[in-house]
Amino acid sequence: MFLHDTMSREKRPLLPKPGRDVYGMYCCGPTVYGPAHIGNFRTFTVQDVLRRTLEVAGLKVKHVRNITDVDDKTIRGAQAAGQTLSDFTMTWTDKFHADCTALGLLPPHVEPSAVVHIPQQVAMIKALVDRGHAYVAKDGSVYFKVCSCPDYGKLNHIDFSKLETQSENSAGEANDADEYERESASDFALWKSRKPEDGANFWPSPWGEGRPGWHIECSAMSLAHLGATFDLHGGGIDLCFPHHENEIAQSECATGVKGFAAHWFHSAHLMVEGEKMSKSKGNLYTLDELVAKGFTPMEVRATLLSGHYRSSLNFTMKGVDDSRSALAKLERGTDRLLAAAGFTRAEFAAPSAQEVQTSWGRFAKAWEVLQDDLNIPGCLGQVFTVLAEKDEPSTEQARQDVSGLAKILFALGLQLFAAKAEVAIPADVAELGARRWAAKQSKDFSAADQLRQDLAAIGWTMLDRKDGYELKKA
RNA sequence: GGCGCGGUAGCCAAGUGGUAAGGCCGGGCUCUGCAAAAGCCCCAUGCGUCGGUUCAAUUCCGACCCGCGCCUCCA
């Protein structure tokens, strides 16, 4: 498996660190102050495919994705809802998990909570202060001293030694009033001293009561669960700076060990109907909103995977429609292949089949493409190409193909043949359908046509089969 | 200003120094009382523009035009 690495800007192989048999990946998780939107889920879905692909490739993976449950937004949200911070974040954590399940995301092996890891964060900040990489401001806040870290900026290829202050950039008017005690504009908060507006949300520390800064949370949790160095760190591209840059600086300076994450994996953002997602535009779709529009979570997943992870993806309702059609085609092609192999859908879905079978059949190319920088669109193109091949495969060939296809669909997390929600058929519709079928059987076609029109008038269509019919909502 | 990404058919989207995967839509055919469904076939002499390198460029190099992202605790 090869994957583009943000720091080296090269495609590099993914292998566990020498001497280890587990591939450790840390992904920045959600801030649980409301429902996650599809942009968040693009990132998590792409990470899920990476993890699945590595597992199908035979690697043992340890996937860590945190829950950010203490920061400005969660505290404000809890206060607005009149709830304790933990009750509030629990509600949204549960909702996040429900959405993840619906989208077919495998649960991470470890899902650490930032609040639970505050002692580890305090310990890390203390190490930074002791080593001269951080300083305590008058109010008890602690800041990371960027100039003490000579290679700060290496992830983003920015040379900070030449910059006088960060605030000289065009966006640099963001000097928060509560950060005026920083020695340099580039320095960032590790510990924020207790403020009245924090309410009951403060913790003890050697510098007084307060709460951790956002960046230190991920450094402490990755250290706790993956060690001072690990294999891969992922997140949305917006986190590349400053969040990930800060994580590197904090972790490497606190532990004294260079090489925090061996590989950096960033996914591009989502646009919605051609526009950047934003609250003011009202296009921050949640999964629930898309389901309410009649789309299934699997259709949403397929849409989120319809572009390469390093390109921004324009999410449109037409796109989800297209994905629905494509998934249906994928199901039909899979059905044909199963028939050629003499398998049932149930056998295809069984996980044991994936473990036992090792062949890729005609899908070897699709698998190869997927392993080249997680090229999901290219992989799916290959899958469709094979499914469209004209020559009927032999039973043996088809069985090998099924094995390969099952593994690829598992890697992509595309679950086919999900039970369709049964649409209740109203009694009057059922009666019209029965009458039309009877009329057709007795070859009274004019009556049958009239009844078809009657059904259409109330929003239903009737699909004739050989031995019966099907009523569908238009 | 700094760092970075991208412009491929009506829409979406892979890809390659040797002549353009795939999906959607559309058109045709088969099947069909009708209508669908399904299957098959067709659908970019062309890959933002202009130069350059090359036997050969959409693919490499340069310039330009256009769109986008980060530089603000946004995945």
Coordinates of C-alpha atoms (C1' of nucleotides) in Angstrom, one line a residue:
Chain A
M1 CA 0.0 0.0 0.0
F2 CA 1.3 3.4 -1.0
L3 CA -0.1 6.7 0.3
H4 CA 0.8 10.4 -0.2
D5 CA 2.4 11.9 2.9
T6 CA 1.8 15.5 3.6
M7 CA 5.2 16.2 5.2
S8 CA 7.5 14.7 2.6
R9 CA 4.9 15.4 -0.2
E10 CA 5.7 12.0 -1.6
K11 CA 3.9 8.8 -2.1
R12 CA 5.4 6.4 0.5
P13 CA 4.7 2.8 1.5
L14 CA 2.7 2.1 4.6
L15 CA 4.4 -0.3 6.8
P16 CA 4.5 -0.7 10.6
K17 CA 7.6 0.7 12.3
P18 CA 10.5 -1.7 12.3
G19 CA 10.1 -4.2 15.1
R20 CA 6.4 -3.7 15.5
D21 CA 3.6 -5.8 14.1
V22 CA 0.8 -3.3 14.7
Y23 CA 0.2 -0.3 12.5
G24 CA -0.8 2.6 14.7
M25 CA -2.9 5.3 13.3
Y26 CA -4.3 8.4 15.1
C27 CA -7.1 10.4 13.6
C28 CA -8.4 13.7 15.0
G29 CA -12.0 13.0 16.0
P30 CA -15.1 15.2 16.3
T31 CA -15.8 18.0 18.7
V32 CA -19.1 16.8 20.2
Y33 CA -21.2 20.0 20.5
G34 CA -23.8 19.2 17.8
P35 CA -24.5 16.7 15.0
A36 CA -21.5 16.1 12.8
H37 CA -22.0 17.2 9.2
I38 CA -21.2 15.4 6.0
G39 CA -17.9 17.3 5.7
N40 CA -16.8 15.7 8.9
F41 CA -18.0 12.4 7.7
R42 CA -16.0 12.6 4.5
T43 CA -12.8 12.6 6.5
F44 CA -13.9 9.9 8.8
T45 CA -15.2 7.8 5.9
V46 CA -11.9 8.1 4.0
Q47 CA -10.0 7.2 7.2
D48 CA -12.3 4.2 7.6
V49 CA -11.5 3.0 4.1
L50 CA -7.8 3.4 4.8
R51 CA -8.1 1.3 7.9
R52 CA -10.2 -1.3 6.2
T53 CA -7.8 -1.5 3.2
L54 CA -4.8 -2.0 5.5
E55 CA -6.6 -4.8 7.3
V56 CA -7.6 -6.5 4.1
A57 CA -4.0 -6.2 3.0
G58 CA -3.1 -8.2 6.1
L59 CA -1.9 -5.6 8.5
K60 CA -2.9 -5.5 12.1
V61 CA -4.1 -2.0 12.7
K62 CA -4.7 0.0 15.9
H63 CA -7.0 2.9 15.0
V64 CA -7.3 5.6 17.6
R65 CA -9.8 8.4 17.1
N66 CA -10.5 10.8 19.9
I67 CA -13.5 12.6 21.1
T68 CA -13.0 16.3 21.8
D69 CA -15.3 16.9 24.7
V70 CA -13.8 20.0 26.3
D71 CA -13.2 23.2 24.5
D72 CA -14.9 26.6 23.9
K73 CA -17.7 25.2 21.8
T74 CA -18.7 22.3 24.1
I75 CA -18.6 24.5 27.2
R76 CA -20.7 27.1 25.5
G77 CA -23.1 24.5 24.2
A78 CA -23.6 22.8 27.5
Q79 CA -24.3 26.1 29.2
A80 CA -26.8 27.1 26.5
A81 CA -28.5 23.7 26.9
G82 CA -28.5 24.0 30.7
Q83 CA -26.6 20.7 31.0
T84 CA -23.4 19.6 32.6
L85 CA -20.6 19.4 30.1
S86 CA -20.5 15.6 30.4
D87 CA -24.2 15.2 29.9
F88 CA -24.1 17.5 26.9
T89 CA -21.1 15.8 25.2
M90 CA -22.5 12.4 26.0
T91 CA -25.6 13.2 24.0
W92 CA -23.7 14.3 21.0
T93 CA -21.2 11.5 21.3
D94 CA -24.0 9.0 21.2
K95 CA -25.5 10.8 18.1
F96 CA -22.1 10.7 16.4
H97 CA -21.8 6.9 17.1
A98 CA -25.2 6.3 15.7
D99 CA -24.4 8.2 12.5
C100 CA -21.1 6.3 12.2
T101 CA -22.8 3.0 12.4
A102 CA -25.4 4.0 9.8
L103 CA -22.6 5.0 7.5
G104 CA -20.8 1.7 8.0
L105 CA -17.8 3.2 9.8
L106 CA -15.9 0.6 11.8
P107 CA -15.5 1.7 15.5
P108 CA -11.9 2.7 16.2
H109 CA -10.0 0.3 18.4
V110 CA -9.6 3.1 20.9
E111 CA -11.8 6.2 21.2
P112 CA -10.2 8.3 24.0
S113 CA -12.0 11.2 25.6
A114 CA -10.0 14.5 26.1
V115 CA -11.6 15.1 29.5
V116 CA -10.5 11.7 30.7
H117 CA -6.9 12.4 29.6
I118 CA -6.5 15.8 31.3
P119 CA -3.9 14.3 33.8
Q120 CA -1.8 13.2 30.9
Q121 CA -2.1 16.6 29.3
V122 CA -1.0 18.3 32.5
A123 CA 1.9 15.9 32.7
M124 CA 2.9 16.8 29.1
I125 CA 2.6 20.5 29.7
K126 CA 4.7 20.1 32.8
A127 CA 7.4 18.4 30.8
L128 CA 7.3 21.2 28.3
V129 CA 7.7 23.9 31.0
D130 CA 10.5 21.9 32.6
R131 CA 12.4 21.6 29.3
G132 CA 12.0 25.3 28.6
H133 CA 9.6 24.9 25.7
A134 CA 6.7 26.6 27.5
Y135 CA 6.2 29.5 29.9
V136 CA 3.6 30.5 32.4
A137 CA 1.8 33.8 31.9
K138 CA 0.7 36.0 34.8
D139 CA -2.8 34.7 34.8
G140 CA -1.8 31.1 35.1
S141 CA -2.1 30.2 31.5
V142 CA 0.7 28.3 29.9
Y143 CA 1.9 28.9 26.4
F144 CA 4.1 26.9 24.0
K145 CA 7.2 28.9 23.0
V146 CA 7.5 28.4 19.3
C147 CA 10.9 29.9 19.0
S148 CA 12.2 27.1 21.3
C149 CA 11.4 24.6 18.6
P150 CA 13.8 25.2 15.7
D151 CA 12.0 22.9 13.3
Y152 CA 8.5 24.3 14.0
G153 CA 6.8 24.5 10.7
K154 CA 8.3 21.4 9.1
L155 CA 4.9 19.8 8.4
N156 CA 3.7 22.9 6.5
H157 CA 7.1 23.9 5.1
I158 CA 7.0 27.3 6.7
D159 CA 10.2 28.8 8.0
F160 CA 9.2 30.5 11.2
S161 CA 12.7 31.6 12.1
K162 CA 12.4 34.3 9.4
L163 CA 9.0 35.6 10.5
E164 CA 8.9 38.4 12.9
T165 CA 5.3 37.7 14.0
Q166 CA 2.5 35.6 12.7
S167 CA 0.2 38.6 12.7
E168 CA 1.8 40.0 9.7
N169 CA -0.2 37.8 7.4
S170 CA -3.3 39.1 5.8
A171 CA -5.6 37.3 8.2
G172 CA -3.6 38.4 11.2
E173 CA -5.9 40.6 13.2
A174 CA -7.1 37.8 15.3
N175 CA -5.5 38.7 18.6
D176 CA -7.8 37.4 21.2
A177 CA -8.0 39.6 24.2
D178 CA -7.3 36.7 26.5
E179 CA -4.1 35.9 24.7
Y180 CA -2.3 39.3 25.2
E181 CA 0.2 37.8 27.5
R182 CA 1.8 35.6 24.8
E183 CA 5.4 36.5 24.2
S184 CA 5.0 35.9 20.5
A185 CA 1.9 35.9 18.2
S186 CA 2.9 32.4 17.1
D187 CA 2.9 31.0 20.6
F188 CA -0.3 29.0 21.4
A189 CA -2.1 28.0 24.6
L190 CA -1.3 24.7 26.3
W191 CA -3.3 25.6 29.4
K192 CA -6.0 28.2 29.8
S193 CA -6.5 29.6 33.2
R194 CA -9.9 29.5 34.8
K195 CA -12.3 32.2 33.6
P196 CA -15.7 33.0 35.1
E197 CA -17.5 32.0 31.9
D198 CA -16.1 28.4 32.2
G199 CA -18.6 27.8 34.9
A200 CA -17.9 24.4 36.6
N201 CA -15.5 23.3 33.9
F202 CA -12.1 23.7 35.4
W203 CA -9.4 21.3 36.5
P204 CA -6.4 21.6 38.9
S205 CA -2.9 22.0 37.6
P206 CA 0.5 23.1 39.0
W207 CA -0.4 26.6 37.5
G208 CA -3.8 26.9 39.0
E209 CA -7.2 25.9 38.0
G210 CA -8.1 26.0 34.3
R211 CA -8.6 23.8 31.3
P212 CA -6.3 22.4 28.5
G213 CA -5.8 24.0 25.2
W214 CA -7.1 22.1 22.2
H215 CA -3.8 21.1 20.6
I216 CA -2.4 19.4 23.6
E217 CA -5.3 17.0 23.9
C218 CA -4.3 15.1 20.8
S219 CA -0.7 15.0 21.7
A220 CA -1.4 13.5 25.1
M221 CA -3.9 11.0 23.8
S222 CA -1.7 9.8 21.0
L223 CA 1.1 9.4 23.4
A224 CA -1.1 7.5 25.8
H225 CA -2.4 5.0 23.3
L226 CA 0.3 4.8 20.5
G227 CA 3.5 6.0 22.2
A228 CA 5.9 8.8 21.4
T229 CA 6.2 7.8 17.8
F230 CA 3.6 6.0 15.7
D231 CA 2.8 5.2 12.1
L232 CA 0.2 7.6 10.7
H233 CA -1.7 10.7 11.8
G234 CA -4.8 11.8 9.9
G235 CA -7.3 14.6 9.8
G236 CA -9.0 17.1 7.6
I237 CA -6.7 19.4 5.6
D238 CA -7.8 22.3 7.7
L239 CA -6.1 20.8 10.7
C240 CA -2.7 20.7 8.9
F241 CA -2.0 24.2 10.3
P242 CA -1.8 25.0 13.0
H243 CA -3.2 22.0 14.9
H244 CA -1.0 19.3 13.5
E245 CA 2.1 21.5 13.4
N246 CA 1.5 22.3 17.1
E247 CA 1.0 18.6 17.9
I248 CA 4.4 17.8 16.4
A249 CA 6.1 20.6 18.3
Q250 CA 4.5 19.7 21.6
S251 CA 5.0 16.0 21.4
E252 CA 8.6 16.0 20.1
C253 CA 9.6 18.7 22.6
A254 CA 7.9 17.0 25.5
T255 CA 9.2 13.5 24.9
G256 CA 12.5 14.5 23.4
V257 CA 11.8 12.0 20.6
K258 CA 11.8 13.1 17.0
G259 CA 9.6 11.5 14.4
F260 CA 6.2 11.9 16.1
A261 CA 4.1 10.5 13.2
A262 CA 5.8 8.7 10.3
H263 CA 3.1 9.5 7.8
W264 CA 0.6 12.4 7.6
F265 CA -2.7 11.7 5.9
H266 CA -4.9 14.7 5.1
S267 CA -8.2 14.6 3.3
A268 CA -9.5 17.5 1.2
H269 CA -12.7 19.4 2.1
L270 CA -16.2 19.0 0.8
M271 CA -18.1 21.6 -1.1
V272 CA -21.9 21.6 -1.2
E273 CA -23.7 22.4 -4.4
G274 CA -20.6 24.3 -5.6
E275 CA -20.2 26.4 -2.4
K276 CA -18.0 26.2 0.6
M277 CA -20.0 24.7 3.5
S278 CA -20.9 27.3 6.1
K279 CA -23.6 27.9 8.7
S280 CA -24.7 31.1 7.1
K281 CA -25.3 29.4 3.8
G282 CA -27.4 26.7 5.5
N283 CA -25.6 23.9 3.6
L284 CA -24.1 22.1 6.6
Y285 CA -26.0 18.9 5.9
T286 CA -26.2 16.3 8.6
L287 CA -26.9 12.6 7.9
D288 CA -30.4 12.9 9.3
E289 CA -31.2 15.7 6.8
L290 CA -30.1 13.6 3.9
V291 CA -32.0 10.6 5.2
A292 CA -35.1 12.9 5.5
K293 CA -34.6 13.7 1.8
G294 CA -35.0 10.0 1.0
F295 CA -31.3 8.9 0.7
T296 CA -29.9 5.9 2.5
P297 CA -26.7 6.3 4.5
M298 CA -25.0 3.8 2.2
E299 CA -25.8 6.1 -0.8
V300 CA -24.3 9.0 1.2
R301 CA -21.2 6.9 1.9
A302 CA -20.8 6.1 -1.8
T303 CA -21.1 9.8 -2.6
L304 CA -18.5 10.7 0.0
L305 CA -16.2 8.2 -1.7
S306 CA -16.9 9.3 -5.2
G307 CA -13.8 11.5 -5.5
H308 CA -10.2 11.0 -4.6
Y309 CA -9.5 12.0 -1.0
R310 CA -6.9 14.6 -1.9
S311 CA -9.3 16.5 -4.2
S312 CA -12.1 18.6 -2.9
L313 CA -15.4 17.0 -3.6
N314 CA -18.5 18.8 -4.6
F315 CA -21.4 17.2 -2.8
T316 CA -24.7 17.6 -4.6
M317 CA -28.1 16.0 -4.4
K318 CA -27.7 14.9 -8.0
G319 CA -24.5 13.3 -6.9
V320 CA -26.3 11.2 -4.3
D321 CA -28.9 10.3 -7.0
D322 CA -26.1 9.2 -9.3
S323 CA -24.6 7.1 -6.4
R324 CA -27.9 5.4 -5.9
S325 CA -28.0 4.4 -9.5
A326 CA -24.4 3.3 -9.4
L327 CA -25.0 1.2 -6.3
A328 CA -28.0 -0.5 -7.9
K329 CA -25.8 -1.3 -10.9
L330 CA -23.2 -2.7 -8.6
E331 CA -25.7 -4.9 -6.9
R332 CA -27.0 -6.2 -10.2
G333 CA -23.5 -7.0 -11.4
T334 CA -22.7 -8.7 -8.1
D335 CA -25.9 -10.7 -8.4
R336 CA -24.9 -12.0 -11.8
L337 CA -21.5 -12.9 -10.6
L338 CA -22.9 -14.7 -7.6
A339 CA -25.2 -16.6 -9.9
A340 CA -22.3 -17.6 -12.0
A341 CA -20.4 -18.8 -8.9
G342 CA -23.4 -20.6 -7.5
F343 CA -23.4 -18.5 -4.4
T344 CA -26.3 -16.9 -2.6
R345 CA -26.3 -13.3 -1.3
A346 CA -26.1 -14.7 2.2
E347 CA -22.9 -16.5 1.4
F348 CA -21.5 -13.4 -0.1
A349 CA -22.2 -11.3 3.0
A350 CA -20.7 -13.8 5.4
P351 CA -17.4 -12.5 6.9
S352 CA -16.0 -16.0 7.0
A353 CA -15.9 -16.2 3.3
Q354 CA -13.4 -13.3 3.3
E355 CA -11.2 -15.0 5.7
V356 CA -11.1 -18.3 4.0
Q357 CA -10.8 -17.2 0.4
T358 CA -7.6 -15.6 -0.7
S359 CA -8.0 -15.1 -4.4
W360 CA -8.6 -11.8 -6.1
G361 CA -9.8 -13.3 -9.4
R362 CA -10.4 -10.7 -12.1
F363 CA -10.4 -8.0 -9.4
A364 CA -6.7 -8.0 -8.8
K365 CA -6.3 -4.8 -10.8
A366 CA -9.0 -3.1 -8.8
W367 CA -7.3 -4.0 -5.6
E368 CA -3.9 -2.8 -7.0
V369 CA -5.5 0.5 -7.9
L370 CA -7.0 0.9 -4.4
Q371 CA -3.6 0.4 -2.8
D372 CA -2.1 3.1 -4.9
D373 CA -2.8 6.2 -2.8
L374 CA -6.3 5.0 -1.9
N375 CA -7.6 5.6 -5.4
I376 CA -11.2 4.7 -4.6
P377 CA -12.8 6.1 -7.8
G378 CA -10.2 4.3 -9.9
C379 CA -10.8 1.1 -8.0
L380 CA -14.6 1.3 -8.5
G381 CA -14.0 2.0 -12.2
Q382 CA -12.1 -1.2 -12.4
V383 CA -14.8 -3.1 -10.6
F384 CA -17.4 -1.9 -13.1
T385 CA -15.1 -2.7 -16.0
V386 CA -14.8 -6.3 -14.8
L387 CA -18.5 -6.6 -14.1
A388 CA -19.3 -5.5 -17.6
E389 CA -17.0 -8.1 -19.3
K390 CA -19.0 -10.0 -21.8
D391 CA -17.7 -13.5 -21.5
E392 CA -19.5 -15.5 -18.9
P393 CA -16.9 -16.6 -16.3
S394 CA -16.5 -20.3 -15.5
T395 CA -17.8 -21.3 -12.1
E396 CA -14.3 -21.5 -10.8
Q397 CA -13.4 -18.1 -12.2
A398 CA -16.6 -16.6 -10.8
R399 CA -15.8 -18.0 -7.3
Q400 CA -12.4 -16.4 -7.3
D401 CA -14.0 -13.2 -8.6
V402 CA -16.5 -13.3 -5.8
S403 CA -13.7 -13.6 -3.2
G404 CA -11.9 -10.6 -4.7
L405 CA -15.0 -8.5 -5.0
A406 CA -16.1 -9.3 -1.4
K407 CA -12.8 -8.1 -0.1
I408 CA -12.9 -4.9 -2.2
L409 CA -16.4 -4.0 -1.1
F410 CA -15.4 -4.7 2.5
A411 CA -12.4 -2.4 2.1
L412 CA -14.7 0.3 0.7
G413 CA -17.3 -0.4 3.3
L414 CA -20.0 -0.6 0.7
Q415 CA -22.6 -3.0 2.0
L416 CA -24.9 -4.2 -0.8
F417 CA -28.3 -5.7 -0.6
A418 CA -29.3 -3.8 2.5
A419 CA -32.9 -4.5 3.3
K420 CA -35.0 -1.8 1.8
A421 CA -37.4 -0.1 4.1
E422 CA -40.8 -1.5 3.3
V423 CA -43.1 1.3 2.2
A424 CA -46.6 0.6 3.5
I425 CA -49.0 0.3 0.7
P426 CA -52.4 2.0 1.5
A427 CA -55.5 -0.2 1.1
D428 CA -56.9 1.8 -1.8
V429 CA -53.6 1.5 -3.7
A430 CA -53.5 -2.2 -3.1
E431 CA -57.0 -2.6 -4.3
L432 CA -56.4 -0.6 -7.5
G433 CA -53.4 -2.8 -8.1
A434 CA -55.3 -6.0 -7.6
R435 CA -58.1 -4.8 -9.9
R436 CA -55.6 -3.8 -12.6
W437 CA -53.8 -7.2 -12.4
A438 CA -57.1 -8.9 -12.7
A439 CA -58.1 -6.8 -15.7
K440 CA -54.8 -7.5 -17.3
Q441 CA -55.1 -11.2 -16.7
S442 CA -58.5 -11.2 -18.4
K443 CA -57.0 -9.1 -21.2
D444 CA -59.2 -6.1 -20.6
F445 CA -56.4 -3.8 -21.5
S446 CA -58.3 -0.6 -21.7
A447 CA -59.5 -1.1 -18.1
A448 CA -55.9 -2.0 -17.1
D449 CA -54.6 1.2 -18.7
Q450 CA -57.2 3.3 -17.0
L451 CA -56.3 1.7 -13.6
R452 CA -52.6 2.4 -14.3
Q453 CA -53.5 6.1 -14.8
D454 CA -55.6 6.0 -11.6
L455 CA -52.6 4.8 -9.7
A456 CA -50.3 7.4 -11.3
A457 CA -52.8 10.1 -10.3
I458 CA -52.3 9.2 -6.6
G459 CA -48.5 8.9 -6.9
W460 CA -48.0 5.2 -7.4
T461 CA -46.5 3.1 -10.3
M462 CA -47.1 -0.5 -11.0
L463 CA -44.4 -2.8 -12.3
D464 CA -45.5 -5.9 -14.1
R465 CA -43.6 -9.1 -13.6
K466 CA -44.0 -12.5 -15.1
D467 CA -46.1 -13.9 -12.3
G468 CA -47.2 -10.9 -10.4
Y469 CA -46.7 -7.2 -9.9
E470 CA -45.0 -4.7 -7.7
L471 CA -46.4 -1.4 -6.4
K472 CA -44.0 1.5 -6.0
K473 CA -44.3 5.0 -4.9
A474 CA -43.5 7.3 -7.7
Chain B
rG1 C1' 2.0 38.5 0.9
rG2 C1' 3.4 33.0 2.5
rC3 C1' 2.3 27.8 1.8
rG4 C1' -0.7 24.4 -1.1
rC5 C1' -4.5 22.2 -4.6
rG6 C1' -7.1 22.0 -9.0
rG7 C1' -9.0 23.1 -14.3
rU8 C1' -10.5 15.9 -18.6
rA9 C1' -17.5 14.9 -22.6
rG10 C1' -24.2 17.6 -20.6
rC11 C1' -23.0 16.3 -15.0
rC12 C1' -19.5 13.5 -11.7
rA13 C1' -14.7 11.4 -12.0
rA14 C1' -9.9 8.1 -12.8
rG15 C1' -5.6 8.0 -15.7
rU16 C1' -1.1 7.8 -18.9
rG17 C1' 5.5 10.2 -22.7
rG18 C1' 2.7 6.6 -27.6
rU19 C1' -2.7 8.4 -28.7
rA20 C1' -8.6 9.0 -23.3
rA21 C1' -11.3 3.9 -17.1
rG22 C1' -15.8 4.1 -14.8
rG23 C1' -20.6 6.2 -13.0
rC24 C1' -24.9 9.4 -14.1
rC25 C1' -27.8 11.5 -17.9
rG26 C1' -29.1 11.1 -23.2
rG27 C1' -29.8 8.2 -27.9
rG28 C1' -30.6 3.3 -30.3
rC29 C1' -31.9 -1.9 -30.1
rU30 C1' -33.9 -6.5 -27.8
rC31 C1' -37.7 -7.9 -24.7
rU32 C1' -42.7 -6.2 -23.9
rG33 C1' -50.6 -5.6 -25.0
rC34 C1' -49.3 -0.7 -22.5
rA35 C1' -45.8 1.2 -19.0
rA36 C1' -41.6 -0.3 -16.7
rA37 C1' -37.5 -3.3 -15.4
rA38 C1' -33.4 -5.7 -17.4
rG39 C1' -29.6 -6.7 -21.1
rC40 C1' -26.8 -5.1 -25.3
rC41 C1' -24.8 -1.0 -28.4
rC42 C1' -23.6 4.3 -29.1
rC43 C1' -21.9 8.9 -26.8
rA44 C1' -14.3 13.5 -25.8
rU45 C1' -9.3 13.3 -32.9
rG46 C1' -10.3 15.6 -27.1
rC47 C1' -7.9 16.5 -21.6
rG48 C1' -8.0 25.6 -19.3
rU49 C1' -4.8 29.0 -22.9
rC50 C1' -0.1 29.9 -25.3
rG51 C1' 4.8 28.5 -26.0
rG52 C1' 9.0 24.8 -25.3
rU53 C1' 11.4 19.8 -24.9
rU54 C1' 10.5 15.1 -27.7
rC55 C1' 10.0 10.7 -33.2
rA56 C1' 5.6 11.3 -30.0
rA57 C1' 2.5 15.6 -24.7
rU58 C1' -3.6 15.5 -22.2
rU59 C1' 0.7 13.4 -19.6
rC60 C1' 7.4 16.8 -18.8
rC61 C1' 9.1 22.2 -18.6
rG62 C1' 7.8 27.6 -18.7
rA63 C1' 4.4 31.6 -18.9
rC64 C1' -0.5 33.1 -18.5
rC65 C1' -5.9 32.8 -17.5
rC66 C1' -9.6 30.8 -14.2
rG67 C1' -11.4 28.3 -9.7
rC68 C1' -10.4 26.7 -4.6
rG69 C1' -8.0 25.8 0.3
rC70 C1' -5.1 27.0 4.7
rC71 C1' -2.3 31.0 7.2
rU72 C1' -8.6 32.7 12.9
rC73 C1' -9.7 26.1 18.4
rC74 C1' -13.5 24.5 10.9
rA75 C1' -12.9 17.4 9.2

